[in-house]
XYZ file of C-alpha atoms in Angstrom:
693
model
C 1.004 -39.974 19.570
C -0.972 -37.092 18.067
C -3.940 -37.793 20.328
C -1.663 -37.904 23.356
C -0.106 -34.546 22.376
C -3.556 -33.040 21.917
C -4.511 -34.182 25.414
C -1.343 -32.586 26.850
C -2.168 -29.294 25.118
C -5.779 -29.297 26.300
C -4.653 -30.085 29.835
C -2.196 -27.142 29.808
C -4.878 -24.800 28.491
C -7.393 -26.053 31.061
C -4.920 -25.562 33.928
C -4.021 -22.075 32.684
C -7.678 -21.045 32.494
C -8.295 -22.494 35.949
C -5.456 -20.351 37.390
C -6.811 -17.246 35.653
C -10.357 -17.845 36.937
C -9.093 -18.464 40.478
C -7.094 -15.227 40.362
C -10.131 -13.294 39.103
C -12.269 -14.741 41.897
C -9.631 -13.916 44.538
C -9.350 -10.373 43.190
C -13.129 -9.982 43.200
C -13.268 -11.015 46.856
C -10.525 -8.502 47.676
C -12.468 -5.822 45.804
C -15.608 -6.537 47.839
C -13.571 -6.282 51.050
C -11.970 -3.000 49.971
C -15.335 -1.501 49.036
C -16.613 -2.347 52.511
C -13.477 -0.857 54.119
C -13.786 2.270 51.990
C -17.473 2.689 52.822
C -16.782 2.120 56.522
C -13.865 4.585 56.470
C -15.917 7.309 54.770
C -18.817 6.777 57.200
C -16.451 6.931 60.175
C -14.834 10.111 58.834
C -18.148 11.882 58.270
C -19.575 10.886 61.668
C -16.447 11.651 63.703
C -14.857 14.420 61.651
C -14.752 16.921 64.543
C -13.044 14.523 66.997
C -10.564 13.249 64.368
C -9.592 16.764 63.242
C -8.966 18.071 66.783
C -5.769 16.076 67.361
C -3.399 18.480 65.517
C -4.684 17.221 62.209
C -2.409 14.164 62.347
C -5.251 11.648 62.743
C -7.182 13.378 59.972
C -4.177 13.224 57.663
C -3.659 9.531 58.484
C -7.332 8.768 57.796
C -7.278 10.498 54.400
C -4.021 8.704 53.531
C -5.515 5.310 54.429
C -8.613 5.946 52.304
C -6.416 7.025 49.382
C -4.350 3.821 49.719
C -7.507 1.700 49.609
C -8.698 3.512 46.459
C -5.282 3.018 44.848
C -5.258 -0.720 45.625
C -8.807 -0.992 44.317
C -7.783 0.674 41.058
C -4.797 -1.683 40.648
C -6.953 -4.781 41.185
C -9.593 -3.550 38.728
C -6.883 -3.028 36.117
C -5.433 -6.497 36.795
C -8.853 -8.138 36.524
C -9.456 -6.389 33.215
C -6.254 -7.911 31.849
C -7.064 -11.355 33.330
C -10.414 -11.345 31.499
C -8.547 -10.580 28.262
C -6.184 -13.473 28.960
C -9.100 -15.841 29.577
C -10.156 -15.468 25.940
C -6.697 -16.220 24.541
C -4.245 -17.189 27.306
C -1.413 -17.730 24.830
C -0.768 -17.842 21.092
C 2.574 -19.656 20.766
C 5.028 -22.036 22.385
C 8.726 -22.662 21.983
C 10.684 -25.566 23.453
C 14.130 -24.335 24.372
C 17.104 -26.340 25.634
C 19.773 -24.122 27.100
C 23.393 -25.037 26.411
C 24.875 -27.524 28.902
C 21.446 -28.269 30.418
C 19.364 -31.412 29.975
C 16.005 -29.884 30.854
C 13.845 -28.658 27.979
C 11.806 -25.539 28.813
C 8.295 -25.397 27.396
C 7.634 -21.679 27.032
C 4.044 -20.669 26.306
C 3.774 -17.030 25.166
C 0.778 -14.735 25.706
C -0.168 -11.121 26.466
C 0.679 -11.591 30.152
C 2.374 -13.935 32.596
C 0.329 -16.687 34.246
C 1.900 -18.484 37.214
C 1.061 -20.465 40.350
C 3.332 -21.635 43.168
C 6.415 -20.403 41.271
C 5.461 -22.489 38.207
C 5.123 -20.336 35.079
C 2.360 -21.500 32.735
C 2.493 -18.536 30.341
C 5.271 -15.994 29.766
C 4.573 -12.357 28.830
C 5.423 -11.689 25.158
C 7.628 -8.802 26.331
C 9.855 -10.972 28.555
C 13.440 -11.450 27.283
C 12.983 -15.212 26.791
C 9.933 -14.597 24.549
C 12.050 -12.609 22.095
C 13.373 -15.913 20.691
C 9.914 -16.669 19.284
C 10.093 -13.590 17.092
C 13.792 -13.660 16.224
C 14.693 -17.292 15.497
C 13.599 -20.329 13.545
C 14.331 -23.862 14.784
C 17.945 -24.368 15.811
C 20.481 -22.082 17.445
C 18.981 -19.215 19.473
C 19.724 -16.956 22.404
C 18.155 -14.382 24.662
C 19.737 -11.777 26.923
C 18.692 -10.973 30.459
C 20.554 -8.535 32.714
C 23.341 -8.324 30.110
C 23.902 -12.090 30.272
C 23.426 -14.219 27.160
C 21.597 -17.561 27.375
C 22.201 -19.638 24.255
C 20.852 -22.997 23.209
C 18.525 -24.726 20.774
C 14.895 -24.132 19.851
C 13.544 -27.654 19.396
C 9.904 -26.796 18.698
C 7.858 -23.803 17.556
C 4.110 -24.137 17.881
C 1.321 -21.687 17.058
C -2.203 -21.832 18.484
C -5.631 -20.644 17.528
C -7.529 -20.134 20.806
C -10.825 -18.253 20.931
C -12.967 -17.695 24.031
C -10.796 -20.136 25.956
C -11.270 -22.947 23.409
C -8.351 -24.598 21.595
C -9.463 -24.607 17.957
C -6.188 -25.716 16.365
C -2.409 -25.689 16.586
C 0.456 -26.561 14.297
C 4.230 -26.737 14.355
C 6.524 -24.720 12.121
C 10.212 -24.063 11.724
C 9.605 -20.389 10.979
C 9.075 -17.409 13.274
C 5.587 -16.624 12.020
C 4.406 -19.261 9.572
C 3.336 -17.726 6.260
C 0.061 -19.657 6.452
C -0.957 -18.137 9.791
C 0.250 -14.671 8.745
C -1.835 -14.826 5.578
C -4.851 -15.924 7.595
C -4.427 -12.954 9.965
C -4.016 -10.539 7.064
C -6.962 -11.946 5.119
C -9.443 -11.115 7.887
C -11.744 -8.133 7.546
C -10.592 -5.049 9.388
C -12.446 -3.783 12.423
C -13.238 -0.195 13.339
C -10.229 -0.186 15.687
C -6.606 -1.160 15.207
C -5.818 -4.464 16.965
C -2.771 -5.675 18.873
C -0.439 -7.871 16.782
C 1.621 -9.734 19.405
C 0.995 -13.069 17.667
C 2.313 -11.834 14.310
C 5.115 -9.380 15.092
C 7.896 -9.898 12.566
C 11.609 -10.094 13.319
C 12.419 -6.621 12.013
C 9.472 -5.167 13.944
C 10.439 -7.002 17.147
C 13.951 -5.569 16.911
C 12.547 -2.019 17.088
C 9.998 -2.827 19.810
C 12.716 -4.191 22.133
C 15.463 -1.638 21.611
C 16.978 0.005 24.682
C 14.792 2.792 26.092
C 17.443 5.468 25.573
C 17.836 4.728 21.856
C 16.321 7.466 19.701
C 14.823 5.785 16.639
C 13.446 7.105 13.357
C 11.525 4.466 11.390
C 10.940 5.032 7.699
C 8.367 2.401 6.789
C 6.435 1.936 3.579
C 2.633 1.916 3.678
C 1.412 -1.164 5.557
C 4.759 -1.995 7.183
C 3.258 -1.747 10.672
C 4.847 1.543 11.806
C 2.047 2.607 14.142
C 1.657 -0.918 15.527
C 5.396 -0.986 16.233
C 5.138 2.350 18.063
C 2.255 1.195 20.276
C 3.816 -2.190 21.017
C 7.072 -0.464 21.872
C 5.147 1.645 24.386
C 3.687 -1.562 25.874
C 7.173 -3.080 26.019
C 8.635 -0.045 27.815
C 5.746 -0.063 30.312
C 6.582 -3.710 31.054
C 10.365 -3.450 31.180
C 10.494 -0.150 33.095
C 7.272 -0.532 35.093
C 8.868 1.004 38.182
C 9.963 4.125 36.263
C 7.467 4.703 33.432
C 3.677 4.766 33.537
C 1.238 5.270 30.665
C 0.842 8.952 31.596
C 4.605 9.424 31.065
C 4.462 8.428 27.373
C 3.197 11.053 24.938
C 2.084 10.224 21.415
C 1.642 12.966 18.846
C -0.844 11.584 16.329
C -2.189 13.037 13.052
C -5.790 13.769 14.095
C -8.565 12.824 16.513
C -10.047 10.225 14.151
C -6.691 8.449 13.988
C -6.409 8.665 17.793
C -9.768 6.917 18.101
C -8.658 4.262 15.588
C -5.613 3.232 17.673
C -7.297 3.591 21.072
C -7.902 -0.148 21.672
C -4.359 -1.465 21.100
C -2.852 -0.879 24.537
C -6.014 -1.848 26.471
C -5.966 -5.152 24.520
C -2.479 -5.686 25.956
C -3.665 -4.906 29.465
C -2.110 -1.433 29.567
C -3.645 1.997 29.999
C -3.786 4.281 26.995
C -1.062 6.853 26.452
C -1.392 10.611 26.648
C -2.289 11.686 23.116
C -2.384 15.035 21.392
C -1.986 16.532 17.950
C 0.438 19.274 17.004
C -2.532 21.489 16.129
C -3.841 21.121 19.705
C -0.453 22.166 21.106
C -0.385 25.168 18.768
C -3.920 26.250 19.679
C -3.186 25.941 23.408
C -0.088 28.147 23.130
C -1.087 30.668 20.484
C -4.749 30.988 21.510
C -5.755 31.593 17.900
C -7.643 29.447 15.381
C -5.316 27.380 13.201
C -5.994 25.968 9.765
C -6.201 22.170 9.868
C -4.016 19.945 7.742
C -7.133 18.569 6.069
C -8.248 22.073 4.997
C -4.764 22.967 3.761
C -4.614 19.799 1.643
C -8.148 20.517 0.474
C -7.039 23.891 -0.862
C -4.041 22.603 -2.791
C -5.942 19.550 -4.073
C -8.720 21.784 -5.389
C -6.480 24.549 -6.716
C -2.773 23.637 -6.832
C -1.211 27.059 -7.525
C 2.485 26.835 -8.335
C 3.334 29.760 -6.041
C 1.581 28.063 -3.094
C 3.336 24.743 -3.768
C 6.704 26.503 -3.933
C 5.975 28.250 -0.617
C 5.037 24.910 0.986
C 8.195 23.316 -0.371
C 10.390 26.119 1.022
C 8.685 26.140 4.427
C 9.216 22.370 4.540
C 12.986 22.723 4.199
C 15.852 22.899 6.670
C 16.989 26.036 4.820
C 13.823 27.790 6.022
C 14.486 26.652 9.606
C 18.077 27.947 9.388
C 16.882 31.308 8.128
C 14.300 31.600 10.926
C 16.853 30.825 13.644
C 19.434 33.178 12.111
C 16.857 35.962 12.082
C 15.797 35.406 15.712
C 19.337 35.063 17.041
C 20.744 37.802 14.810
C 18.819 40.846 13.525
C 15.961 40.434 16.000
C 18.134 40.117 19.140
C 20.341 42.979 17.976
C 17.392 45.329 18.568
C 17.758 44.683 22.334
C 18.873 48.089 23.684
C 19.328 48.151 27.483
C 19.296 51.312 29.588
C 20.849 52.143 32.961
C 18.789 50.898 35.906
C 19.034 52.492 39.357
C 17.075 51.619 42.507
C 16.988 53.551 45.797
C 17.252 51.094 48.680
C 17.715 53.555 51.599
C 17.756 57.297 52.417
C 20.041 58.846 55.037
C 19.414 61.805 57.362
C 21.593 64.026 55.199
C 19.227 63.324 52.287
C 21.821 61.166 50.507
C 20.557 57.885 49.105
C 21.938 54.394 48.733
C 21.222 52.848 45.352
C 21.718 49.570 43.564
C 22.717 50.236 39.982
C 22.726 48.032 36.895
C 24.515 49.890 34.082
C 23.350 49.348 30.539
C 26.765 47.917 29.648
C 26.427 45.274 32.363
C 23.022 44.187 31.035
C 24.434 44.181 27.497
C 27.391 42.038 28.557
C 25.142 39.501 30.251
C 22.669 39.438 27.369
C 25.060 39.197 24.426
C 28.050 37.371 25.941
C 27.442 35.595 29.255
C 24.165 34.033 28.164
C 24.906 33.928 24.458
C 23.378 30.902 22.749
C 20.266 30.803 24.908
C 16.795 31.693 23.685
C 15.591 35.207 24.499
C 13.296 34.165 27.368
C 16.102 32.148 28.987
C 18.495 35.117 28.819
C 15.923 37.442 30.342
C 15.055 34.913 33.058
C 18.680 34.523 34.036
C 19.443 38.262 34.047
C 16.263 39.042 36.009
C 17.099 36.375 38.581
C 20.700 37.570 38.873
C 19.599 41.169 39.420
C 16.924 40.164 41.944
C 19.513 38.154 43.904
C 21.622 41.276 44.396
C 18.853 42.691 46.591
C 18.690 39.592 48.802
C 22.494 39.373 49.018
C 22.516 42.915 50.384
C 19.642 41.979 52.719
C 17.132 44.371 51.226
C 14.798 41.531 50.147
C 14.136 38.025 51.390
C 14.408 35.114 48.999
C 10.612 34.783 49.131
C 10.203 38.390 47.998
C 12.655 37.820 45.178
C 10.180 36.032 42.910
C 8.027 39.147 42.615
C 11.151 41.273 42.103
C 12.417 38.919 39.411
C 9.072 39.183 37.568
C 9.310 42.990 37.679
C 12.826 42.840 36.245
C 11.613 40.575 33.451
C 8.975 43.129 32.425
C 11.605 45.879 32.384
C 14.087 43.802 30.371
C 11.454 42.919 27.750
C 10.815 46.655 27.278
C 14.376 46.999 25.945
C 13.077 45.248 22.802
C 11.253 47.695 20.507
C 9.138 44.842 19.057
C 8.148 41.954 21.272
C 4.743 40.902 19.941
C 4.794 37.414 18.377
C 2.528 38.462 15.483
C 4.695 41.475 14.642
C 7.904 39.436 14.750
C 6.271 36.857 12.451
C 5.245 39.579 9.988
C 8.766 41.039 9.919
C 10.304 37.630 9.278
C 7.792 36.874 6.508
C 8.576 40.200 4.860
C 12.315 39.452 5.015
C 11.619 36.093 3.354
C 9.683 37.776 0.552
C 6.185 36.634 1.487
C 3.323 39.111 1.197
C 1.626 40.109 4.443
C -1.923 38.850 4.003
C -4.014 39.484 7.092
C -5.866 36.308 8.092
C -8.174 35.591 10.983
C -6.542 32.212 11.516
C -2.958 30.946 11.348
C -2.130 29.020 8.179
C -1.230 25.339 8.566
C 2.290 25.888 7.197
C 2.859 28.851 9.547
C 1.864 27.364 12.905
C 5.381 26.013 13.459
C 6.934 29.408 12.752
C 4.524 31.152 15.142
C 5.265 28.580 17.835
C 9.031 28.783 17.320
C 8.905 32.592 17.648
C 6.740 32.404 20.765
C 8.990 29.776 22.326
C 12.091 31.854 21.572
C 10.550 35.029 23.022
C 8.594 33.756 26.021
C 8.846 29.977 26.316
C 5.579 28.047 26.543
C 2.689 28.502 28.973
C 1.954 24.781 29.284
C 4.012 21.848 30.492
C 4.317 19.191 27.795
C 6.870 17.081 29.650
C 7.106 13.331 29.032
C 9.518 10.490 29.738
C 9.090 8.997 26.272
C 7.857 10.604 23.062
C 6.247 8.916 20.046
C 5.729 10.940 16.876
C 3.546 9.382 14.169
C 3.320 10.460 10.509
C 6.713 12.139 10.737
C 6.612 13.173 7.072
C 3.749 15.602 7.781
C 5.880 17.779 10.069
C 8.138 20.571 8.875
C 11.746 21.015 10.067
C 10.580 23.981 12.194
C 8.123 21.680 13.974
C 10.774 18.967 14.333
C 13.051 21.624 15.869
C 10.311 22.372 18.421
C 10.000 18.678 19.283
C 13.709 18.691 20.034
C 13.414 21.832 22.171
C 10.343 20.711 24.103
C 11.267 17.096 24.767
C 14.738 16.007 25.817
C 13.446 12.480 26.566
C 14.096 9.468 24.281
C 11.820 9.209 21.249
C 10.478 6.969 18.525
C 9.602 8.769 15.298
C 7.723 6.877 12.573
C 6.559 7.866 9.134
C 6.821 7.373 5.383
C 8.224 10.050 3.089
C 6.466 8.347 0.167
C 3.137 9.327 1.737
C 3.809 13.063 1.625
C 1.022 14.696 -0.314
C 1.934 18.378 -0.506
C 5.684 17.928 -1.006
C 8.302 15.504 -2.308
C 11.237 15.328 0.142
C 14.713 14.745 -1.252
C 16.500 11.426 -0.762
C 18.751 13.083 1.858
C 15.851 14.436 3.930
C 15.444 11.280 6.004
C 19.070 11.077 7.096
C 19.223 14.827 7.780
C 16.137 14.523 10.010
C 17.541 11.454 11.789
C 20.845 13.240 12.425
C 19.052 16.400 13.578
C 17.045 14.443 16.166
C 19.960 12.204 17.129
C 18.091 9.118 15.904
C 19.174 5.812 14.411
C 17.473 5.527 11.013
C 15.760 2.188 10.369
C 13.998 1.476 7.075
C 11.170 -1.053 6.677
C 10.487 -2.025 3.072
C 7.987 -4.859 3.525
C 4.252 -4.220 3.449
C 1.795 -6.504 5.255
C -1.440 -4.666 4.507
C -2.535 -5.017 0.906
C -2.740 -7.976 -1.454
C 0.276 -8.247 -3.753
C -1.852 -6.990 -6.670
C -2.796 -3.770 -4.836
C 0.741 -3.346 -3.468
C 2.302 -3.740 -6.932
C -0.122 -1.233 -8.451
C 0.443 1.358 -5.711
C 4.226 1.024 -5.825
C 4.265 1.368 -9.610
C 2.150 4.515 -9.303
C 5.024 6.438 -7.681
C 7.967 4.388 -8.983
C 8.831 2.341 -5.885
C 10.722 -0.744 -7.003
C 12.354 -2.277 -3.927
C 9.244 -2.999 -1.818
C 8.593 -6.506 -0.484
C 5.124 -7.809 0.231
C 3.442 -10.874 1.715
C 2.479 -13.324 -0.988
C -1.258 -12.869 -0.446
C -3.209 -12.805 -3.693
C -6.453 -11.076 -4.522
C -8.236 -9.396 -7.408
C -6.434 -6.866 -9.560
C -7.458 -3.211 -9.019
C -10.184 -2.211 -11.484
C -11.136 1.017 -13.244
C -14.848 1.445 -13.983
C -15.829 3.880 -16.738
C -19.479 4.555 -16.000
C -22.352 6.661 -17.225
C -23.537 6.933 -13.609
C -20.737 6.617 -11.057
C -23.080 6.820 -8.028
C -24.973 3.768 -9.287
C -21.658 2.007 -10.001
C -20.380 2.743 -6.483
C -23.649 1.418 -5.020
C -23.370 -1.790 -7.085
C -19.720 -2.294 -6.111
C -20.543 -2.021 -2.407
C -23.583 -4.306 -2.657
C -21.961 -6.948 -4.867
C -18.153 -6.847 -4.965
C -17.860 -5.766 -1.319
C -20.833 -7.537 0.263
C -18.684 -9.695 2.581
C -16.568 -6.769 3.807
C -17.116 -4.921 7.082
C -15.307 -1.660 6.399
C -15.399 0.143 3.068
C -14.086 3.617 2.251
C -14.978 5.912 -0.620
C -11.873 8.101 -0.610
C -12.268 11.432 -2.376
C -9.778 14.057 -3.427
C -11.208 16.889 -1.322
C -14.040 17.773 1.081
C -16.195 19.357 -1.600
C -16.060 16.141 -3.620
C -16.740 13.981 -0.540
C -19.822 16.034 0.365
C -21.109 15.793 -3.204
C -20.691 12.003 -3.283
C -22.399 11.708 0.119
C -25.297 13.925 -0.982
C -25.919 11.740 -4.054
C -25.357 8.369 -2.342
C -26.948 8.695 1.115
C -30.502 7.981 -0.083
C -29.390 4.911 -2.041
C -27.076 3.330 0.517
C -26.377 3.352 4.242
C -23.222 5.503 4.417
C -21.637 8.213 6.556
C -19.460 11.246 5.851
C -16.417 10.756 8.106
C -16.145 13.897 10.247
C -16.014 12.740 13.888
C -14.223 9.763 15.522
C -17.553 8.046 16.231
C -18.399 8.143 12.480
C -15.616 5.630 11.911
C -17.751 2.832 13.404
C -19.967 2.730 10.291
C -19.516 0.182 7.513
C -19.406 2.543 4.514
C -17.457 5.773 4.974
C -17.028 8.705 2.628
C -13.868 10.631 3.373
C -10.810 12.364 1.942
C -7.267 11.119 1.494
C -6.026 13.520 4.198
C -8.400 12.074 6.811
C -7.970 8.426 5.767
C -4.162 8.475 5.977
C -2.868 5.967 8.523
C -6.138 3.986 8.553
C -6.909 0.798 6.620
C -10.090 -0.581 5.026
C -11.225 -3.882 3.549
C -12.050 -2.191 0.240
C -11.414 1.263 -1.176
C -13.338 3.018 -3.953
C -11.792 6.170 -5.449
C -14.366 8.186 -7.442
C -13.945 10.927 -10.076
C -10.644 9.481 -11.333
C -10.759 11.405 -14.591
C -7.884 13.074 -16.387
C -9.358 16.459 -15.492
C -9.379 15.609 -11.780
C -6.098 13.674 -11.376
C -3.288 14.998 -13.544
C -0.332 16.347 -11.522
C 2.203 15.338 -8.851
C -0.092 16.248 -5.958
C -2.842 14.135 -7.530
C -0.442 11.204 -7.961
C 0.493 11.396 -4.268
C -3.209 11.450 -3.327
C -3.888 8.383 -5.488
C -0.953 6.540 -3.904
C -1.974 7.233 -0.311
C -5.633 6.424 -1.059
C -4.731 3.172 -2.815
C -2.521 1.953 0.032
C -5.472 2.103 2.463
C -7.004 -1.005 0.818
C -6.459 -4.519 2.181
C -8.429 -6.689 -0.233
C -9.988 -4.713 -3.081
C -9.359 -1.422 -4.863
C -11.663 0.257 -7.382
C -11.457 3.477 -9.415
C -14.587 5.037 -10.915
C -15.041 7.832 -13.457
C -17.693 9.123 -15.850
C -15.146 10.828 -18.107
C -11.777 10.137 -19.762
C -9.725 8.275 -17.078
C -6.575 9.775 -15.606
C -3.315 8.913 -17.354
C -1.826 8.342 -13.892
C -3.816 5.091 -13.631
C -1.951 2.822 -16.039
C -1.921 -0.890 -16.847
C -5.157 -1.662 -15.034
C -8.274 -3.681 -15.849
C -10.929 -1.401 -17.374
C -14.637 -2.196 -17.143
C -17.074 -0.065 -19.136
C -20.656 0.234 -17.919
């Protein structure tokens, strides 16, 4: 019986691969034909351009349109072939046998990264299809899926998971669970690669629920370290591209990620699913584009407070990270600042008569004041001025003194005049006034401080709007906890589209948000708050240590065991680090030495580079190396096989900021975690194995 079943499985795999290869070959033939057509069309156009262009341009337009269509079809086929080649390696990863209620036929549903079919027979179903959701959501027994608002209920009679590599069936087994713990542990026990991978074969029920939510649901996910927040976000993007493929393309989804290194780390996920990458940016890039001034990076800001945590600076960061600060900024802009708007009478001569009398169009100061403070009350300054300028310009066209085409120039002239009714309209000056009102000293800096970029942007947006178009049909915000309420307010102003916001308040370094902060943020953005308290990244020993470090007690973890974290007290920490990498970490592919600040990282690199092949992580391409030296701020969001944290002495790690740094650094480790010091160890690292060298 087992041999017969194995033959059936091999036959299905063989047939699936045959269909994929045939489709690739057919596509390749079509590509060759299109290339010939394109070459012929371009040759014909260049040789007969004069004759084609003479016929009123219609033939020329038709020719260009035809060539563009060929290029578009060629691009689509290339993209499809790329996905088909991915499917050839692993056509599917699971199967469920489902018997719908009141039907005798049992459906064998093979699930993979894309649909495979021939002559209306489906051999593999896309993991994003409604019927595939049962694999993630149900064990054996009662199950249902919904398609076009209609429920299909029945019984799952079999759940099977496959290990297929390079088109070869290596193994399969049956389970009554969604993702068998054995296969999940095997996936998690692998070494990490230099890029984040797709996880369609191991998506958990709670993750699947978020991935498949209705497009118009705004969602805020609070997930502990290693709960799969970023993976959920990227797989949700892939799901939306599948479900709404006629409405949403990759270029319509914007992801705001922490930094360029993180962007590089996640860049392979969607291509592995056969989709194009999303539009990505960082908030710093948006700020630089709009403000046209250098802006302090988050990494440098954290470097400063890690190296010298002044109480006054920490208090300022805490205040600027509060909704109270946002309220005060908006009250200032909409109150005292706008009250300085002092309009004057405007009069324009539109004609002169023979008797030297003139006809004028007049806009009394009171009329402008009424429009500004009452009619358009509630709008930002630039919106009020736009509307008044347009209304005044329209008076000229209504009285037939200007055409509608001429009105744009007239409107722009009115805008300039209306802005002059504000005594102060420079963004920098307005910022300085607000800072003074808030009790902050006016220190002249060549660049904008990290904590102030949101305030600068909010003031600019209020005064003038933005120069660039940041429109999107779906917005994904990663590392939500790193953004201030002012920045979250700007997200709400800039993007009215649905959004997914993910983050972890426990991974804040420079601040400690209150327990109410999450719900306030969710309510502010109009999001449903979903909390994920299970970590899939680290071994249970590392997870327990990290959670204890900051007092997290209700975190679940996969029962994957490993070595306890160790603290090495050494007379030569560089030699100890070298020995750890060469001996304890010799089978690992990706190891991070995570330092407290840049100065420390550079010092470690300087002393280690001649003894070991290692790289200081500064550019995205640096991430491809096996041994990386970096800081906590740069490593956040990324995972490593093993993590070594040097200089963990009491002198170096002794306050709340330090504890947060240790927590974030520790949660980057999958398999092993080491602390090294040459001096008295930090009291923050408790109940841990100590090895003296």
